[in-house]
């Protein structure tokens, strides 16, 4: 058999690319120096993958920021407003990625969305009516050639035309189907050039196919691929899918002239069934995604072999279930982690070995690897916590419902807090400056004491509170200086989690996260956030929000267990966090925000699974946290992302008193949904985009507030940025928040004039 992977992480095993790109943004390195770092990282990847014994390498899985953006730029899908800046190609690319504010103009970034059901984000390709789709870039060719010069024949990978069009935003009158011909021509030009350079395969990623497909979808797919596959220029074409199965398009895929079909046998519930019931064409290569590309557990070889033996005896390539982009580089960077844990884990590099192990076992030369793996799985991995398991099992329906009703609570809380109209607040974190990070690093290295560490953070809290009071924010936050990451912070303090030192995973652009790992049963043995919140509240008469991360987000941003259900794991976390909510309340914190930043992102990709496989337990798990607090205690929640259209009822059903959304980067379309569905929860649709360093003007924010007021009843509206501020600088944060408060005051005055 042959082995390959769909893609490899690219940020650098010590985040070298992140740092180089950030230095480029600050003009500390030149474009050439950045390109050198990038080339070194690509070389390291190819060397690593090849040394591990993987037969087929890929290229063009690298990106400075995002591969969807790369594809759009390769094909001239660049909105006019960026072209008009007249920047260098690299700067034009980064302007789309993160906005541009400088002497050449002022534009916001392209909108950014979660990549299917992962925590990776892509930039949405934006098609205008006069977008002239054609091959203009060279990245895919350059990187193919670069590998070739190093002696590596690779399979270039690129986002497929169908997924490209389906993920695209169409800003004018034209729709996806109006671009079919141009897109076909552009991809054909790519085929032609790659073939001329000596490539034998190309991989077209079409993850869109794992979602529910309509007739029109399949028609578009056919219209794209029929002509394209008629002109392959001698290239072999792999249609690569992942994150699910292709039940609606299997017949179509097998009937078209693809040379290879990549299927996900990990998340794809139906993949095996499809092959067994419908057969697999003998003239195609099956790229069987058997090694889980999304999670960090070591594969159970016997189970994998079972699966492989059920596959047709045609040409098979063993591969990962999706790109390894979604797991960290290697366990080699985790010297701190005990071997008793590590032996159950596999990161990207170790997954390469799993693939070659399986290949060897199947070829009759992998007995030792198989025996070692069987021995590992013969014993239980960890010790169960029976008390917690019982507690979850005994939860009753009434444990998930808060009383009295939200409307009654709203009246009670109005009296309790006596806030002005359009109350202002922020999402929680304030800039994590270099000093804040340095303080943490020093403490971690043992250079300062716990007292010194805490005192430093207290000083920051004090400054933060003073700043908010000074500019006139109504509901304050303490700034979250003590938190490295909203999930890691809680995971570290709960029992049942494991931590890594360098297991970074790219979230978007230069941003990486280091997800904890849920190792065992979860519980809380002492208060986690009470000290900071109580201290912050002591500094002000205004309400101070307690700040927690919700159970669904903790689960979704961790590497979950696979030996118990996500539901069960989440309920364990919810019970632990319920204790924290009650401790905050007991200590005088009257507003508690429970962030569910990631609730939307693990929504199953197929609609039919949304409730039965997710929301039916995820929403109650959230409710469990607030179910026992006093009516006067106000529960807030926050969600990143804004595509809530079709689950808005479920969100209202979380029964929070107030919710803040990330809305500004998706043009506030969310507001229509709120209006249409008579959304009950009081709501702060973010009034500016914090993912960019751009400062919104007072006028701009006032305009946004007016847009909000057209759709949401005044008494329900809160004013806030669209997410936490930790990734931002102090100067832009100060200026932006001042503008937000000034704009709010201006609108309040206007309303008073109108007599509202
Ligand atoms: N409270 C968190 C913060 O402000 C929320 C972050 C998030 O939504 N991603 O940082
Ligand atoms: Zn957010």
XYZ file of C-alpha atoms and ligand atoms in Angstrom:
767
model
C 0.000 0.000 0.000
C 0.904 3.631 -0.353
C 0.798 6.290 2.343
C 0.124 10.010 2.176
C -1.438 12.857 4.121
C -3.910 15.563 3.149
C -1.840 18.424 4.551
C 0.528 19.284 7.372
C 0.655 22.104 9.950
C 2.496 25.129 8.618
C 2.810 27.629 11.441
C 6.148 26.107 12.520
C 6.743 23.621 15.329
C 7.687 26.576 17.530
C 5.357 28.994 15.724
C 8.207 30.418 13.659
C 5.868 31.526 10.884
C 3.600 33.358 13.290
C 6.492 35.348 14.679
C 7.980 36.076 11.265
C 4.669 37.317 9.874
C 4.075 39.486 12.910
C 7.547 40.953 12.536
C 6.750 41.685 8.932
C 3.604 43.515 10.019
C 5.725 45.633 12.313
C 8.256 46.169 9.524
C 10.959 44.453 11.514
C 11.718 41.986 8.728
C 11.521 42.433 4.971
C 9.338 40.492 2.558
C 12.455 38.612 1.513
C 13.328 37.587 5.036
C 9.763 36.457 5.596
C 9.915 34.412 2.399
C 13.115 32.778 3.621
C 11.567 31.713 6.903
C 8.606 30.327 4.992
C 10.855 28.367 2.646
C 12.775 26.897 5.578
C 9.552 25.772 7.215
C 8.327 24.144 4.029
C 11.617 22.330 3.682
C 11.459 21.113 7.266
C 7.982 19.730 6.660
C 8.914 17.905 3.487
C 12.024 16.493 5.122
C 10.084 15.340 8.183
C 7.295 13.730 6.218
C 9.636 12.051 3.798
C 11.919 10.780 6.572
C 8.921 9.296 8.346
C 8.468 7.109 5.291
C 5.324 8.665 3.820
C 5.261 7.817 0.118
C 3.383 10.747 -1.410
C 4.112 14.282 -0.279
C 1.874 17.300 -0.794
C 2.773 20.878 -1.633
C 0.925 24.200 -1.512
C -0.552 23.259 1.873
C 1.613 26.090 3.167
C 0.144 29.562 3.654
C 1.194 32.899 5.075
C -2.302 33.325 6.446
C -4.995 31.108 4.940
C -5.153 28.695 2.024
C -8.653 29.756 0.989
C -7.375 33.303 0.648
C -4.402 31.929 -1.306
C -6.758 30.225 -3.734
C -8.865 33.355 -4.167
C -5.746 35.432 -4.851
C -4.330 32.857 -7.234
C -7.552 33.246 -9.222
C -7.812 37.029 -9.094
C -10.764 36.970 -6.698
C -9.700 40.168 -4.963
C -12.308 42.868 -4.276
C -11.706 46.243 -5.876
C -11.273 48.054 -2.581
C -8.049 46.156 -1.954
C -6.726 46.509 -5.491
C -7.299 50.235 -5.305
C -4.847 50.517 -2.449
C -2.062 49.811 -4.954
C -0.041 47.780 -2.506
C 2.549 45.127 -3.264
C 0.959 41.705 -3.899
C 2.015 40.540 -0.435
C 0.609 43.620 1.274
C -2.579 43.417 -0.759
C -2.898 39.841 0.457
C -2.432 40.867 4.085
C -4.826 43.800 3.625
C -7.547 41.295 2.738
C -6.569 39.134 5.674
C -6.531 41.792 8.366
C -7.660 45.124 6.964
C -5.471 48.076 6.100
C -5.227 51.460 7.714
C -2.413 53.656 6.451
C -1.385 56.320 4.010
C -2.867 54.430 1.060
C -6.356 54.072 2.491
C -8.604 52.520 5.092
C -10.372 49.212 4.480
C -11.668 46.454 6.714
C -10.637 42.836 6.297
C -12.565 40.212 4.370
C -15.051 38.434 6.541
C -13.747 35.421 8.372
C -15.613 32.209 9.111
C -15.029 28.968 10.892
C -13.714 26.238 8.656
C -16.445 23.587 8.746
C -16.567 21.984 12.179
C -13.055 22.959 13.244
C -11.564 25.849 15.184
C -9.675 26.982 12.099
C -10.968 30.091 10.292
C -10.842 30.946 6.617
C -11.282 34.236 4.822
C -14.413 34.372 2.740
C -13.684 34.821 -0.988
C -15.685 37.782 -2.142
C -17.030 37.868 -5.699
C -18.123 41.175 -7.190
C -20.047 41.357 -10.451
C -16.956 42.395 -12.333
C -14.601 39.943 -10.624
C -12.584 38.511 -13.478
C -11.785 34.995 -12.333
C -8.602 33.841 -14.027
C -5.270 32.369 -13.127
C -3.008 35.250 -12.140
C -0.866 33.902 -9.302
C 2.018 31.475 -9.141
C 2.074 30.200 -5.555
C 0.984 26.652 -6.319
C 3.564 26.355 -9.099
C 6.329 27.981 -7.102
C 5.877 25.650 -4.180
C 5.607 22.592 -6.401
C 8.828 23.607 -8.123
C 10.512 24.426 -4.822
C 9.848 20.900 -3.552
C 10.979 19.435 -6.831
C 14.257 21.342 -6.604
C 14.763 19.655 -3.243
C 14.224 16.275 -4.815
C 10.603 15.826 -3.772
C 7.843 14.976 -6.201
C 4.683 16.334 -4.577
C 0.959 16.381 -5.127
C -0.040 20.047 -5.132
C -3.203 20.689 -3.150
C -5.678 23.453 -3.644
C -9.220 24.255 -2.621
C -11.518 22.727 -5.233
C -13.685 24.879 -7.495
C -16.948 23.704 -5.991
C -16.075 24.439 -2.368
C -14.514 27.721 -3.471
C -17.765 28.841 -5.055
C -19.918 27.542 -2.227
C -17.865 29.324 0.424
C -17.792 32.508 -1.595
C -19.819 35.619 -0.838
C -21.525 37.140 -3.856
C -21.757 40.849 -3.359
C -23.473 41.914 -6.564
C -26.226 40.493 -8.740
C -24.222 37.542 -9.947
C -24.313 34.179 -8.228
C -21.985 31.216 -8.029
C -23.350 29.707 -11.228
C -22.471 32.857 -13.166
C -18.816 32.152 -12.510
C -18.820 28.477 -13.504
C -17.166 28.892 -16.874
C -14.478 31.265 -15.664
C -13.668 29.023 -12.732
C -13.416 25.974 -14.972
C -11.030 27.826 -17.275
C -8.897 28.979 -14.370
C -8.548 25.495 -12.875
C -7.827 24.065 -16.282
C -5.016 26.586 -16.627
C -3.658 25.340 -13.289
C -3.804 21.732 -14.522
C -2.019 22.638 -17.707
C 0.796 24.460 -16.008
C 1.303 21.849 -13.282
C 1.405 19.088 -15.859
C 4.001 21.034 -17.808
C 6.101 21.383 -14.672
C 6.023 17.622 -14.189
C 3.328 17.055 -11.572
C 1.485 13.759 -11.820
C -1.340 14.332 -9.319
C -3.311 17.295 -8.085
C -5.492 17.253 -4.965
C -8.668 19.316 -5.053
C -10.145 19.716 -1.591
C -13.926 19.547 -1.660
C -15.039 19.366 1.982
C -18.270 21.138 1.085
C -19.510 17.750 -0.164
C -19.869 16.389 3.365
C -22.710 18.805 4.066
C -26.279 18.215 2.889
C -26.319 18.667 -0.886
C -29.293 19.873 -2.895
C -30.027 19.071 -6.540
C -28.718 22.506 -7.451
C -25.513 21.813 -5.543
C -24.892 18.590 -7.399
C -25.685 20.291 -10.659
C -23.096 22.979 -9.987
C -20.578 20.301 -9.042
C -21.276 18.503 -12.310
C -21.092 21.683 -14.368
C -17.699 22.423 -12.894
C -16.156 19.001 -13.090
C -17.510 17.566 -16.355
C -15.604 20.070 -18.491
C -12.655 20.250 -16.144
C -12.102 16.498 -16.077
C -12.352 16.385 -19.848
C -9.153 18.464 -19.996
C -6.813 17.086 -17.398
C -3.690 17.641 -19.452
C -2.417 14.253 -18.364
C -2.707 15.116 -14.682
C -4.377 12.717 -12.263
C -7.056 14.418 -10.242
C -7.900 13.538 -6.649
C -11.202 14.780 -5.231
C -10.454 15.008 -1.535
C -13.242 15.218 1.036
C -13.074 15.331 4.831
C -15.012 16.077 8.038
C -17.798 13.685 7.119
C -19.135 11.421 4.393
C -20.379 12.080 0.893
C -23.674 10.189 0.969
C -25.407 12.651 -1.392
C -22.644 12.850 -3.981
C -21.103 9.382 -3.888
C -22.788 8.266 -7.102
C -21.789 11.436 -8.846
C -18.195 11.296 -7.616
C -17.755 7.714 -8.711
C -19.279 8.386 -12.117
C -17.106 11.382 -12.945
C -13.639 10.993 -14.386
C -11.668 11.520 -11.176
C -8.550 9.422 -10.758
C -8.725 9.346 -7.008
C -11.354 9.821 -4.341
C -10.445 10.817 -0.814
C -12.924 9.726 1.843
C -12.981 10.280 5.580
C -13.443 7.034 7.491
C -13.202 8.672 10.862
C -15.941 11.294 10.907
C -17.656 9.887 7.863
C -20.273 7.683 9.470
C -21.499 6.431 6.134
C -18.239 6.180 4.211
C -17.782 2.463 4.755
C -21.444 1.724 4.104
C -21.333 3.604 0.843
C -18.390 1.617 -0.403
C -19.789 -1.680 0.765
C -23.264 -1.162 -0.609
C -22.416 0.638 -3.831
C -18.950 -0.661 -4.571
C -15.900 1.353 -5.488
C -14.876 1.812 -9.132
C -11.835 -0.225 -10.094
C -10.406 2.568 -12.194
C -10.028 4.946 -9.262
C -7.611 5.113 -6.374
C -9.215 5.181 -2.958
C -7.502 7.596 -0.581
C -8.711 6.124 2.658
C -8.657 8.595 5.552
C -8.142 6.156 8.401
C -5.966 8.084 10.840
C -7.887 10.728 12.769
C -6.491 14.088 11.687
C -8.408 16.091 14.269
C -7.658 14.510 17.588
C -4.496 13.575 19.418
C -5.197 10.040 20.610
C -3.047 7.217 19.403
C -4.821 4.978 16.937
C -5.871 1.502 17.959
C -4.211 -0.514 15.199
C -6.500 -3.521 15.458
C -9.519 -1.308 14.870
C -7.819 0.381 11.936
C -6.820 -2.931 10.408
C -10.378 -4.171 10.756
C -11.547 -1.155 8.854
C -8.904 -1.458 6.164
C -9.756 -5.122 5.628
C -13.331 -4.111 4.879
C -12.255 -1.759 2.099
C -12.278 -2.963 -1.510
C -9.116 -4.634 -2.691
C -8.404 -1.979 -5.275
C -5.718 0.565 -5.315
C -5.660 2.099 -1.820
C -3.664 4.942 -0.392
C -3.692 5.210 3.407
C -4.084 8.777 4.559
C -5.266 11.029 7.372
C -8.973 11.752 7.789
C -8.309 15.464 7.172
C -5.316 17.773 7.033
C -3.055 17.441 10.068
C -3.299 21.230 10.329
C -5.752 20.639 13.159
C -3.313 18.851 15.472
C -0.017 20.062 16.964
C 3.347 19.239 15.413
C 4.941 16.661 17.625
C 5.159 15.075 21.055
C 8.904 15.617 20.838
C 8.232 19.198 21.924
C 6.632 17.968 25.161
C 9.488 16.906 27.403
C 7.420 17.919 30.436
C 4.629 15.488 29.694
C 4.974 12.167 31.456
C 5.504 9.107 29.313
C 2.484 7.449 30.969
C 0.331 9.969 29.095
C 2.409 10.369 25.987
C 2.197 6.721 25.109
C -1.499 7.209 24.391
C -1.019 10.241 22.182
C -0.096 10.998 18.596
C 0.416 14.483 17.146
C 1.053 15.248 13.480
C 4.515 13.745 13.262
C 3.504 10.668 15.259
C 0.515 10.191 12.985
C 2.918 9.858 10.083
C 4.421 6.900 11.894
C 0.973 5.437 12.496
C 0.359 5.501 8.774
C 3.647 3.829 7.978
C 3.156 1.342 10.840
C -0.171 0.280 9.359
C 1.432 0.020 5.963
C 4.191 -2.184 7.375
C 1.772 -4.345 9.336
C -0.262 -4.923 6.195
C 2.921 -5.691 4.303
C 3.941 -8.252 6.922
C 6.859 -6.340 8.419
C 5.183 -4.542 11.289
C 4.685 -7.217 13.921
C 6.521 -5.378 16.673
C 4.553 -2.199 16.124
C 1.302 -4.163 16.213
C 2.224 -6.024 19.384
C 3.216 -2.852 21.199
C -0.019 -1.188 20.154
C -2.135 -4.155 21.247
C -0.404 -4.235 24.612
C -1.170 -0.560 25.143
C -4.868 -0.931 24.438
C -5.217 -4.098 26.490
C -5.118 -2.090 29.756
C -7.439 0.680 31.002
C -6.055 4.125 30.269
C -7.058 5.964 33.462
C -8.878 5.595 36.762
C -12.583 6.513 36.722
C -14.128 8.949 39.201
C -17.290 7.090 40.151
C -18.769 9.951 42.211
C -18.848 12.215 39.158
C -20.155 9.584 36.855
C -23.018 9.013 39.325
C -23.710 12.727 39.685
C -24.138 13.110 35.948
C -26.333 10.046 35.782
C -28.669 11.398 38.467
C -29.338 14.830 36.866
C -33.086 15.527 36.561
C -34.971 17.664 34.084
C -35.598 20.340 36.728
C -31.855 20.753 37.240
C -31.689 22.376 33.827
C -34.350 25.073 34.302
C -33.985 28.485 35.929
C -36.895 30.188 37.687
C -38.635 32.641 37.395
C -38.987 33.246 33.663
C -36.584 35.518 31.806
C -39.178 38.271 31.426
C -39.820 38.319 35.174
C -36.105 38.313 35.856
C -35.607 41.230 33.482
C -37.990 43.357 35.529
C -36.294 42.382 38.782
C -32.825 43.039 37.370
C -33.823 46.397 35.934
C -34.468 47.590 39.470
C -31.427 45.848 40.831
C -28.883 47.421 38.478
C -30.582 50.612 37.338
C -28.429 50.829 34.207
C -28.801 53.562 31.567
C -30.345 52.809 28.198
C -27.924 51.077 25.844
C -25.634 49.904 28.655
C -22.023 49.630 27.587
C -19.704 46.770 28.437
C -16.832 44.764 26.973
C -16.466 41.060 26.378
C -13.920 40.499 29.125
C -10.269 40.528 28.258
C -8.161 43.651 27.850
C -4.913 43.710 25.849
C -2.434 41.090 26.937
C 0.541 43.349 26.633
C 4.104 42.165 26.459
C 4.451 42.969 30.168
C 1.462 40.807 31.046
C 2.857 37.898 29.101
C 6.322 38.441 30.474
C 5.011 38.404 34.015
C 3.354 35.055 33.366
C 6.452 33.657 31.714
C 8.601 34.750 34.655
C 6.244 33.094 37.083
C 6.202 29.909 35.050
C 9.984 29.851 35.001
C 10.029 30.299 38.756
C 11.707 33.707 38.558
C 9.025 35.433 40.603
C 6.828 34.245 43.460
C 3.099 33.618 43.315
C 2.627 36.798 45.384
C 4.626 38.862 42.921
C 2.739 37.349 40.014
C -0.646 38.050 41.588
C 0.333 41.554 42.649
C 1.333 42.451 39.127
C -2.027 41.263 37.826
C -3.862 43.121 40.576
C -2.139 46.302 39.501
C -3.338 45.679 35.956
C -6.868 45.003 37.194
C -6.798 48.278 39.058
C -5.650 50.196 35.979
C -8.248 48.457 33.888
C -11.063 49.333 36.290
C -9.881 52.936 36.512
C -9.771 53.198 32.737
C -13.299 51.843 32.322
C -14.612 54.180 35.010
C -12.833 57.095 33.413
C -14.306 56.602 29.973
C -17.724 55.756 31.383
C -18.388 52.088 30.699
C -21.427 50.852 32.628
C -20.717 47.219 33.377
C -17.062 46.561 34.028
C -14.706 43.646 33.610
C -11.461 42.876 35.369
C -9.494 42.321 32.166
C -8.558 38.625 32.409
C -4.833 39.326 32.839
C -4.403 36.119 34.809
C -5.616 34.066 31.850
C -3.449 32.814 29.084
C -6.406 31.380 27.232
C -10.069 31.181 28.148
C -10.144 27.398 28.053
C -6.636 26.527 29.139
C -7.057 28.697 32.226
C -10.030 26.692 33.472
C -8.689 23.394 32.323
C -5.564 23.950 34.401
C -7.650 24.431 37.507
C -10.091 21.608 36.993
C -9.244 17.969 37.580
C -9.260 15.697 34.567
C -7.310 17.842 32.096
C -3.806 17.505 30.740
C -1.593 20.271 29.436
C 1.103 20.600 26.891
C 3.916 23.100 26.545
C 4.112 23.561 22.806
C 1.112 21.851 21.288
C -0.047 24.858 19.288
C -2.748 24.634 16.654
C -3.483 27.399 14.176
C -6.806 29.117 14.731
C -6.579 31.873 12.168
C -3.735 33.697 10.454
C -1.039 34.193 13.034
C -3.242 33.154 15.919
C -2.659 29.778 17.533
C -4.304 28.024 20.440
C -2.965 25.363 22.736
C -5.986 23.204 23.540
C -5.916 21.181 26.721
C -6.660 17.537 26.576
C -9.529 15.976 28.443
C -7.861 12.979 29.942
C -10.306 11.733 32.554
C -13.454 12.584 34.521
C -13.707 16.322 35.240
C -14.308 17.957 38.622
C -13.563 21.199 40.510
C -11.894 21.059 43.878
C -11.690 24.790 44.704
C -12.875 28.216 43.478
C -11.102 29.349 40.346
C -11.957 32.985 39.578
C -13.442 34.275 42.812
C -10.359 36.085 44.147
C -9.818 38.236 41.028
C -13.493 39.045 40.582
C -13.987 39.992 44.225
C -10.877 42.168 44.172
C -12.042 43.917 40.988
C -15.529 44.475 42.414
C -13.992 46.027 45.524
C -12.516 48.783 43.344
C -15.782 50.060 41.919
C -19.421 50.747 42.690
C -20.417 49.739 39.197
C -21.277 46.108 38.583
C -18.268 43.909 37.853
C -18.881 40.922 35.616
C -17.607 37.569 36.774
C -16.115 35.854 33.774
C -16.315 32.150 33.062
C -15.987 29.879 30.092
C -18.969 27.677 29.335
C -18.888 23.889 29.325
C -19.559 23.465 25.636
C -16.721 25.804 24.736
C -14.364 24.121 27.172
C -15.164 20.847 25.475
C -15.053 22.211 21.938
C -11.724 23.904 22.428
C -10.108 20.938 24.083
C -9.066 17.690 22.555
C -12.043 15.609 23.670
C -12.076 12.072 24.929
C -13.266 9.456 22.537
C -13.995 6.741 25.091
C -17.076 8.505 26.502
C -19.615 10.666 24.697
C -19.181 14.408 24.288
C -22.468 14.843 26.081
C -21.259 13.039 29.156
C -17.934 14.850 29.179
C -19.684 18.223 28.809
C -22.079 17.531 31.659
C -19.149 16.725 33.908
C -17.624 20.092 33.042
C -20.989 21.840 33.469
C -21.393 20.497 36.992
C -17.915 21.675 37.895
C -18.567 25.158 36.496
C -21.961 25.386 38.177
C -20.062 25.274 41.451
C -17.988 28.241 40.299
C -21.082 30.268 39.358
C -22.566 29.719 42.794
C -19.295 30.631 44.506
C -19.115 33.908 42.573
C -22.695 34.716 43.509
C -22.046 33.899 47.145
C -19.140 36.345 47.097
C -21.129 39.284 45.846
C -20.675 39.078 42.079
C -24.054 39.935 40.584
C -23.403 39.675 36.888
C -21.753 36.536 35.611
C -20.797 36.066 32.004
C -20.414 32.514 30.805
C -18.718 32.537 27.426
C -19.858 30.029 24.878
C -17.560 31.345 22.199
C -17.394 28.010 20.461
C -20.940 26.749 20.727
C -21.745 27.258 17.080
C -18.611 25.739 15.702
C -19.198 22.114 16.523
C -22.687 22.143 15.105
C -22.863 18.977 13.012
C -22.317 19.728 9.357
C -25.538 18.014 8.366
C -28.673 19.803 9.472
C -30.474 16.597 10.274
C -27.943 16.006 13.058
C -28.066 19.483 14.609
C -30.468 18.807 17.431
C -30.272 15.085 17.911
C -26.504 14.941 17.918
C -25.641 18.252 19.496
C -28.009 21.007 20.555
C -30.258 18.660 22.508
C -27.492 18.247 25.072
C -25.296 21.304 24.493
C -27.974 23.897 25.309
C -29.116 22.164 28.531
C -25.474 21.779 29.577
C -25.161 25.565 29.445
C -28.433 26.060 31.314
C -27.222 23.863 34.127
C -24.771 26.605 35.152
C -27.369 29.293 35.715
C -30.238 27.126 36.908
C -29.676 27.682 40.605
C -28.799 31.390 40.905
C -31.014 34.128 42.415
C -33.369 36.055 40.099
C -31.314 39.193 40.775
C -28.159 37.609 39.420
C -27.756 38.438 35.769
C -26.336 35.729 33.545
C -24.597 36.911 30.405
C -23.150 34.836 27.659
C -20.963 35.644 24.693
C -20.582 33.939 21.369
C -18.003 34.463 18.731
C -19.222 34.190 15.187
C -22.536 35.392 13.939
C -24.080 32.831 11.659
C -26.879 31.965 13.958
C -29.726 32.284 11.513
C -30.952 28.761 11.781
C -30.164 28.035 15.428
C -31.302 31.311 16.882
C -34.127 29.610 18.773
C -31.691 27.252 20.410
C -29.647 30.262 21.485
C -32.653 31.976 22.988
C -33.318 28.698 24.707
C -30.027 28.969 26.591
C -32.101 31.229 28.832
C -29.299 33.735 29.457
C -30.362 37.236 30.464
C -27.955 38.944 28.065
C -25.876 37.747 25.138
C -23.150 39.467 23.148
C -22.350 38.390 19.615
C -19.571 38.789 17.218
C -21.480 40.500 14.448
C -19.595 43.335 12.850
C -17.502 41.253 10.505
C -20.519 39.644 8.913
C -22.246 42.945 8.217
C -24.859 42.688 10.922
C -27.094 40.346 8.909
C -27.681 38.762 12.256
C -29.885 41.716 13.154
C -32.529 40.677 10.656
C -32.625 37.279 12.260
C -33.015 38.775 15.720
C -35.882 40.887 14.476
C -37.633 38.147 12.552
C -37.509 35.662 15.380
C -38.414 38.147 18.141
C -35.272 37.189 19.967
C -35.941 37.470 23.697
C -32.502 37.520 25.249
C -31.152 41.036 25.678
C -28.400 41.395 23.171
C -25.177 43.234 22.368
C -24.366 42.662 18.699
C -20.721 43.746 18.527
C -20.411 47.312 17.261
C -16.907 46.932 15.886
C -14.544 44.219 14.726
C -11.794 43.526 17.228
C -9.977 41.090 14.931
C -8.381 44.022 13.170
C -6.303 46.835 14.606
C -8.447 49.399 12.823
C -10.002 52.041 15.064
C -13.708 52.604 14.376
C -14.672 56.264 14.398
C -17.352 57.606 16.702
C -19.536 58.296 13.708
C -19.134 54.758 12.403
C -20.107 53.255 15.757
C -23.088 55.603 16.110
C -24.192 54.482 12.651
C -23.940 50.852 13.712
C -25.953 51.515 16.871
C -28.686 53.086 14.766
C -28.691 50.034 12.506
C -29.118 47.859 15.555
C -31.946 49.993 16.910
C -33.843 49.628 13.659
C -34.090 45.899 14.292
C -33.885 45.289 18.033
C -36.087 46.960 20.690
C -34.150 49.662 22.515
C -34.683 48.156 25.948
C -33.021 44.933 24.807
C -29.851 46.434 23.359
C -26.373 46.422 24.895
C -23.339 48.115 23.367
C -20.019 46.296 23.237
C -17.112 45.344 20.972
C -17.659 42.068 19.160
C -15.165 39.945 21.119
C -12.491 40.042 23.815
C -9.676 42.559 23.432
C -6.710 40.450 24.484
C -5.135 40.252 21.050
C -5.251 44.004 20.543
C -2.789 46.757 21.451
C -3.461 49.242 24.217
C -3.513 52.359 22.041
C -6.085 51.113 19.565
C -8.185 49.603 22.354
C -8.277 52.839 24.292
C -9.199 54.862 21.232
C -11.804 52.350 20.058
C -13.545 52.066 23.420
C -13.572 55.828 23.866
C -15.290 56.103 20.510
C -17.789 53.408 21.481
C -18.746 55.170 24.702
C -18.875 58.567 22.992
C -21.051 57.162 20.220
C -23.385 55.557 22.743
C -23.745 58.804 24.660
C -24.441 60.620 21.418
C -27.172 58.159 20.490
C -28.676 58.349 23.979
C -28.913 62.112 23.571
C -30.507 61.803 20.174
C -33.040 59.402 21.625
C -33.771 61.770 24.496
C -34.417 64.518 21.952
C -36.809 62.337 20.077
C -38.514 61.723 23.374
C -37.881 58.004 23.385
N -14.250 36.657 27.760
C -13.381 36.278 26.701
C -12.458 37.409 26.329
O -12.868 38.519 26.345
C -14.142 35.867 25.480
C -13.225 35.548 24.348
C -13.881 34.952 23.136
O -15.050 35.073 22.939
N -13.129 34.316 22.286
O -11.327 37.212 25.986
Zn -15.768 36.196 21.034
